[in-house]
Amino acid sequence: DQQVKQNSPSLSVQEGRISILNCDYTNSMFDYFLWYKKYPAEGPTFLISISSIKDKNEDGRFTVFLNKSAKHLSLHIVPSQPGDSAVYFCAASEGGNKLVFGAGTILRVKS
Amino acid sequence: NAGVTQTPKFQVLKTGQSMTLQCAQDMNHEYMSWYRQDPGMGLRLIHYSVGAGITDQGEVPNGYNVSRSTTEDFPLRLLSAAPSQTSVYFCASSFTESTEAFFGQGTRLTVV
């Protein structure tokens, strides 16, 4: 049973517009959430994280929102750029670096 | 600063062969882990270590062994390779348990 789900396998967005990537989780013990970005033939690279004590964290064009009651988090990218085209993984942990990953969402930003 | 280095990048094994995937980090991170990524799935944790001499199992440990004799190195051993172990393997490290993990570039393993 998947504890972290990314229900959209892919997303296509026009350059300059907002990209919204979604993630749902089932384990209420998760207290730390992360987003990773992955290009082909490379390892995942850390993008942004959020602790369960917060509901929002911003870093430049990237904002992560956490809704604990709905067990849902989302990543907003504004404005989207062609270089943002990649696979985005949502991950969660109960503490420690034992991460549980979603299956990923392929983001394509069209110029 | 090399970060997390994995070798080899590609490997083909025959069923039943053994091999070791190497992972080294130069960031003095205590936490290291191994994940595998299969098509249509997220990364799954194989084994992890919270410091030299300490290792534990993750979600999918069967068929793999690890050891952590130094802070820098965390090799993953396949004891008797099976086609089900065909995957891309990623090693990761982090400074503490609540900081982001840094990943290596991956090893693509094919077992025939």
mmCIF file of C-alpha atoms in Angstrom:
data_model
loop_
_atom_site.group_PDB
_atom_site.id
_atom_site.type_symbol
_atom_site.label_atom_id
_atom_site.label_comp_id
_atom_site.label_asym_id
_atom_site.label_seq_id
_atom_site.Cartn_x
_atom_site.Cartn_y
_atom_site.Cartn_z
ATOM 1 C CA ASP A 1 0.000 0.000 0.000
ATOM 2 C CA GLN A 2 1.526 3.296 -1.087
ATOM 3 C CA GLN A 3 1.914 5.710 1.791
ATOM 4 C CA VAL A 4 2.802 8.611 -0.495
ATOM 5 C CA LYS A 5 0.834 9.102 -3.693
ATOM 6 C CA GLN A 6 1.312 11.427 -6.610
ATOM 7 C CA ASN A 7 -1.822 10.830 -8.638
ATOM 8 C CA SER A 8 -0.841 12.872 -11.678
ATOM 9 C CA PRO A 9 1.799 11.054 -13.730
ATOM 10 C CA SER A 10 2.384 14.161 -15.840
ATOM 11 C CA LEU A 11 1.622 17.855 -16.072
ATOM 12 C CA SER A 12 2.091 20.272 -18.953
ATOM 13 C CA VAL A 13 2.254 24.038 -18.319
ATOM 14 C CA GLN A 14 2.977 27.094 -20.426
ATOM 15 C CA GLU A 15 6.106 29.065 -19.644
ATOM 16 C CA GLY A 16 5.378 31.895 -17.210
ATOM 17 C CA ARG A 17 2.292 30.246 -15.754
ATOM 18 C CA ILE A 18 1.952 28.488 -12.413
ATOM 19 C CA SER A 19 2.739 24.787 -12.016
ATOM 20 C CA ILE A 20 0.958 22.976 -9.186
ATOM 21 C CA LEU A 21 2.117 19.502 -8.264
ATOM 22 C CA ASN A 22 0.122 17.522 -5.734
ATOM 23 C CA CYS A 23 0.915 14.803 -3.233
ATOM 24 C CA ASP A 24 -1.241 12.840 -0.777
ATOM 25 C CA TYR A 25 -0.101 10.697 2.127
ATOM 26 C CA THR A 26 -1.755 8.201 4.420
ATOM 27 C CA ASN A 27 0.646 7.901 7.359
ATOM 28 C CA SER A 28 -0.295 10.466 10.028
ATOM 29 C CA MET A 29 3.091 9.918 11.701
ATOM 30 C CA PHE A 30 4.942 11.657 8.860
ATOM 31 C CA ASP A 31 6.353 14.911 10.183
ATOM 32 C CA TYR A 32 8.759 16.057 7.483
ATOM 33 C CA PHE A 33 8.014 16.461 3.794
ATOM 34 C CA LEU A 34 10.327 17.163 0.892
ATOM 35 C CA TRP A 35 10.208 17.765 -2.834
ATOM 36 C CA TYR A 36 12.959 16.520 -5.105
ATOM 37 C CA LYS A 37 13.577 17.273 -8.752
ATOM 38 C CA LYS A 38 15.164 14.742 -11.067
ATOM 39 C CA TYR A 39 16.601 15.076 -14.557
ATOM 40 C CA PRO A 40 17.241 11.979 -16.704
ATOM 41 C CA ALA A 41 20.425 10.065 -15.831
ATOM 42 C CA GLU A 42 20.959 12.148 -12.701
ATOM 43 C CA GLY A 43 20.208 11.654 -9.040
ATOM 44 C CA PRO A 44 17.339 13.517 -7.369
ATOM 45 C CA THR A 45 18.203 16.988 -6.145
ATOM 46 C CA PHE A 46 16.576 18.588 -3.136
ATOM 47 C CA LEU A 47 14.166 21.417 -3.884
ATOM 48 C CA ILE A 48 12.249 22.418 -0.782
ATOM 49 C CA SER A 49 10.960 20.932 2.459
ATOM 50 C CA ILE A 50 8.376 21.593 5.130
ATOM 51 C CA SER A 51 7.979 20.468 8.702
ATOM 52 C CA SER A 52 4.599 19.338 9.959
ATOM 53 C CA ILE A 53 4.489 22.291 12.350
ATOM 54 C CA LYS A 54 4.203 24.654 9.386
ATOM 55 C CA ASP A 55 1.632 24.998 6.635
ATOM 56 C CA LYS A 56 3.726 26.909 4.122
ATOM 57 C CA ASN A 57 7.345 27.290 3.129
ATOM 58 C CA GLU A 58 8.701 29.519 0.374
ATOM 59 C CA ASP A 59 11.994 29.566 -1.467
ATOM 60 C CA GLY A 60 12.132 31.888 -4.436
ATOM 61 C CA ARG A 61 9.797 30.618 -7.155
ATOM 62 C CA PHE A 62 8.949 27.502 -5.146
ATOM 63 C CA THR A 63 6.311 27.275 -2.419
ATOM 64 C CA VAL A 64 5.177 24.150 -0.612
ATOM 65 C CA PHE A 65 1.821 24.028 1.141
ATOM 66 C CA LEU A 66 0.890 21.427 3.746
ATOM 67 C CA ASN A 67 -2.676 20.578 4.767
ATOM 68 C CA LYS A 68 -2.330 18.115 7.624
ATOM 69 C CA SER A 69 -6.040 17.533 8.100
ATOM 70 C CA ALA A 70 -6.367 16.503 4.458
ATOM 71 C CA LYS A 71 -2.956 14.747 4.440
ATOM 72 C CA HIS A 72 -2.119 16.703 1.324
ATOM 73 C CA LEU A 73 0.772 18.810 0.172
ATOM 74 C CA SER A 74 1.408 20.734 -2.984
ATOM 75 C CA LEU A 75 4.322 22.387 -4.711
ATOM 76 C CA HIS A 76 3.731 25.659 -6.554
ATOM 77 C CA ILE A 77 6.230 26.928 -9.094
ATOM 78 C CA VAL A 78 5.696 30.531 -10.186
ATOM 79 C CA PRO A 79 6.583 31.506 -12.838
ATOM 80 C CA SER A 80 7.336 28.203 -14.536
ATOM 81 C CA GLN A 81 10.414 28.080 -16.762
ATOM 82 C CA PRO A 82 11.473 25.545 -19.429
ATOM 83 C CA GLY A 83 14.383 24.511 -17.200
ATOM 84 C CA ASP A 84 11.854 23.335 -14.613
ATOM 85 C CA SER A 85 10.915 20.442 -16.906
ATOM 86 C CA ALA A 86 11.838 17.339 -14.917
ATOM 87 C CA VAL A 87 10.356 14.604 -12.754
ATOM 88 C CA TYR A 88 9.243 15.854 -9.344
ATOM 89 C CA PHE A 89 9.127 13.483 -6.388
ATOM 90 C CA CYS A 90 7.288 14.082 -3.174
ATOM 91 C CA ALA A 91 8.842 12.376 -0.123
ATOM 92 C CA ALA A 92 7.948 12.061 3.546
ATOM 93 C CA SER A 93 9.520 10.768 6.729
ATOM 94 C CA GLU A 94 8.639 10.089 10.356
ATOM 95 C CA GLY A 95 11.926 11.609 11.388
ATOM 96 C CA GLY A 96 15.287 10.377 10.336
ATOM 97 C CA ASN A 97 16.275 10.170 6.726
ATOM 98 C CA LYS A 98 14.167 7.103 5.957
ATOM 99 C CA LEU A 99 12.277 8.725 3.134
ATOM 100 C CA VAL A 100 9.111 7.333 1.562
ATOM 101 C CA PHE A 101 8.719 8.548 -2.007
ATOM 102 C CA GLY A 102 5.797 9.018 -4.320
ATOM 103 C CA ALA A 103 5.990 7.688 -7.876
ATOM 104 C CA GLY A 104 6.758 11.112 -9.328
ATOM 105 C CA THR A 105 5.128 13.615 -11.669
ATOM 106 C CA ILE A 106 6.677 14.548 -15.000
ATOM 107 C CA LEU A 107 6.470 18.313 -15.474
ATOM 108 C CA ARG A 108 6.793 19.755 -18.964
ATOM 109 C CA VAL A 109 7.036 23.513 -19.292
ATOM 110 C CA LYS A 110 6.354 24.646 -22.858
ATOM 111 C CA SER A 111 7.974 27.773 -24.223
ATOM 112 C CA ASN B 1 33.341 19.319 -3.546
ATOM 113 C CA ALA B 2 32.357 15.917 -4.989
ATOM 114 C CA GLY B 3 29.303 15.323 -2.767
ATOM 115 C CA VAL B 4 28.012 11.742 -3.113
ATOM 116 C CA THR B 5 29.915 9.570 -5.590
ATOM 117 C CA GLN B 6 28.619 6.247 -6.856
ATOM 118 C CA THR B 7 30.535 3.682 -8.882
ATOM 119 C CA PRO B 8 30.029 2.131 -11.321
ATOM 120 C CA LYS B 9 27.478 4.118 -13.328
ATOM 121 C CA PHE B 10 26.411 1.079 -15.344
ATOM 122 C CA GLN B 11 26.728 -2.654 -14.702
ATOM 123 C CA VAL B 12 25.456 -5.836 -16.327
ATOM 124 C CA LEU B 13 25.473 -8.997 -14.230
ATOM 125 C CA LYS B 14 24.540 -12.583 -14.885
ATOM 126 C CA THR B 15 22.037 -14.256 -12.597
ATOM 127 C CA GLY B 16 23.820 -15.602 -9.543
ATOM 128 C CA GLN B 17 26.809 -13.293 -9.719
ATOM 129 C CA SER B 18 27.693 -11.063 -6.802
ATOM 130 C CA MET B 19 28.953 -7.511 -6.827
ATOM 131 C CA THR B 20 29.369 -4.411 -4.708
ATOM 132 C CA LEU B 21 28.022 -0.982 -5.555
ATOM 133 C CA GLN B 22 30.252 1.684 -4.109
ATOM 134 C CA CYS B 23 29.125 4.907 -2.453
ATOM 135 C CA ALA B 24 31.318 7.580 -0.930
ATOM 136 C CA GLN B 25 30.554 11.029 0.426
ATOM 137 C CA ASP B 26 32.951 13.802 1.398
ATOM 138 C CA MET B 27 30.550 15.980 3.392
ATOM 139 C CA ASN B 28 31.107 14.267 6.771
ATOM 140 C CA HIS B 29 27.459 13.206 6.849
ATOM 141 C CA GLU B 30 26.407 10.732 9.520
ATOM 142 C CA TYR B 31 23.338 9.424 7.705
ATOM 143 C CA MET B 32 23.640 7.358 4.535
ATOM 144 C CA SER B 33 21.129 5.236 2.690
ATOM 145 C CA TRP B 34 20.519 3.165 -0.428
ATOM 146 C CA TYR B 35 17.401 3.367 -2.583
ATOM 147 C CA ARG B 36 16.279 1.618 -5.727
ATOM 148 C CA GLN B 37 14.072 3.131 -8.383
ATOM 149 C CA ASP B 38 11.926 1.010 -10.658
ATOM 150 C CA PRO B 39 9.746 2.200 -13.568
ATOM 151 C CA GLY B 40 6.495 3.801 -12.433
ATOM 152 C CA MET B 41 7.543 3.714 -8.809
ATOM 153 C CA GLY B 42 9.185 6.078 -6.436
ATOM 154 C CA LEU B 43 12.491 5.382 -4.787
ATOM 155 C CA ARG B 44 12.335 2.610 -2.196
ATOM 156 C CA LEU B 45 14.677 2.355 0.769
ATOM 157 C CA ILE B 46 16.904 -0.736 0.838
ATOM 158 C CA HIS B 47 19.244 -0.146 3.811
ATOM 159 C CA TYR B 48 20.377 2.829 5.809
ATOM 160 C CA SER B 49 23.024 3.803 8.342
ATOM 161 C CA VAL B 50 22.963 6.405 11.101
ATOM 162 C CA GLY B 51 26.719 6.321 11.617
ATOM 163 C CA ALA B 52 29.836 4.206 11.285
ATOM 164 C CA GLY B 53 29.187 0.679 12.537
ATOM 165 C CA ILE B 54 25.400 1.087 12.575
ATOM 166 C CA THR B 55 23.117 -0.156 9.806
ATOM 167 C CA ASP B 56 19.478 -1.148 9.545
ATOM 168 C CA GLN B 57 16.997 -2.462 7.015
ATOM 169 C CA GLY B 58 14.663 -0.391 4.961
ATOM 170 C CA GLU B 59 11.559 -1.323 2.990
ATOM 171 C CA VAL B 60 13.154 -3.770 0.498
ATOM 172 C CA PRO B 61 16.327 -5.275 2.064
ATOM 173 C CA ASN B 62 16.146 -8.851 0.795
ATOM 174 C CA GLY B 63 19.091 -9.879 -1.382
ATOM 175 C CA TYR B 64 21.279 -6.974 -0.258
ATOM 176 C CA ASN B 65 23.904 -6.485 2.440
ATOM 177 C CA VAL B 66 25.545 -3.322 3.709
ATOM 178 C CA SER B 67 28.273 -2.328 6.130
ATOM 179 C CA ARG B 68 29.556 1.029 7.345
ATOM 180 C CA SER B 69 33.143 0.824 8.516
ATOM 181 C CA THR B 70 33.870 4.519 7.916
ATOM 182 C CA THR B 71 31.800 7.701 7.873
ATOM 183 C CA GLU B 72 32.612 8.243 4.204
ATOM 184 C CA ASP B 73 31.757 4.873 2.632
ATOM 185 C CA PHE B 74 28.572 2.836 2.459
ATOM 186 C CA PRO B 75 28.854 -0.057 -0.025
ATOM 187 C CA LEU B 76 25.861 -2.135 -1.108
ATOM 188 C CA ARG B 77 26.472 -5.817 -1.804
ATOM 189 C CA LEU B 78 24.328 -8.005 -4.016
ATOM 190 C CA LEU B 79 24.914 -11.541 -2.788
ATOM 191 C CA SER B 80 23.447 -13.514 -5.699
ATOM 192 C CA ALA B 81 22.010 -11.275 -8.389
ATOM 193 C CA ALA B 82 18.493 -11.941 -9.684
ATOM 194 C CA PRO B 83 16.625 -10.347 -12.632
ATOM 195 C CA SER B 84 14.267 -8.727 -10.083
ATOM 196 C CA GLN B 85 17.226 -6.647 -8.924
ATOM 197 C CA THR B 86 17.444 -4.918 -12.292
ATOM 198 C CA SER B 87 16.978 -1.309 -11.268
ATOM 199 C CA VAL B 88 18.601 2.072 -10.816
ATOM 200 C CA TYR B 89 20.297 2.365 -7.432
ATOM 201 C CA PHE B 90 20.825 5.638 -5.615
ATOM 202 C CA CYS B 91 22.951 6.329 -2.590
ATOM 203 C CA ALA B 92 22.136 9.320 -0.391
ATOM 204 C CA SER B 93 23.598 11.074 2.612
ATOM 205 C CA SER B 94 22.441 13.753 5.021
ATOM 206 C CA PHE B 95 24.036 15.678 7.860
ATOM 207 C CA THR B 96 21.362 15.016 10.422
ATOM 208 C CA GLU B 97 18.142 13.091 10.545
ATOM 209 C CA SER B 98 16.085 16.174 9.809
ATOM 210 C CA THR B 99 18.012 17.715 6.962
ATOM 211 C CA GLU B 100 17.637 17.030 3.282
ATOM 212 C CA ALA B 101 19.378 14.057 1.717
ATOM 213 C CA PHE B 102 21.898 14.505 -1.088
ATOM 214 C CA PHE B 103 21.858 11.855 -3.774
ATOM 215 C CA GLY B 104 24.519 10.361 -5.997
ATOM 216 C CA GLN B 105 24.053 10.100 -9.758
ATOM 217 C CA GLY B 106 22.909 6.496 -9.591
ATOM 218 C CA THR B 107 24.039 3.071 -10.788
ATOM 219 C CA ARG B 108 22.001 1.417 -13.516
ATOM 220 C CA LEU B 109 22.144 -2.332 -12.925
ATOM 221 C CA THR B 110 20.876 -4.957 -15.341
ATOM 222 C CA VAL B 111 20.744 -8.616 -14.323
ATOM 223 C CA VAL B 112 20.359 -11.064 -17.211
#
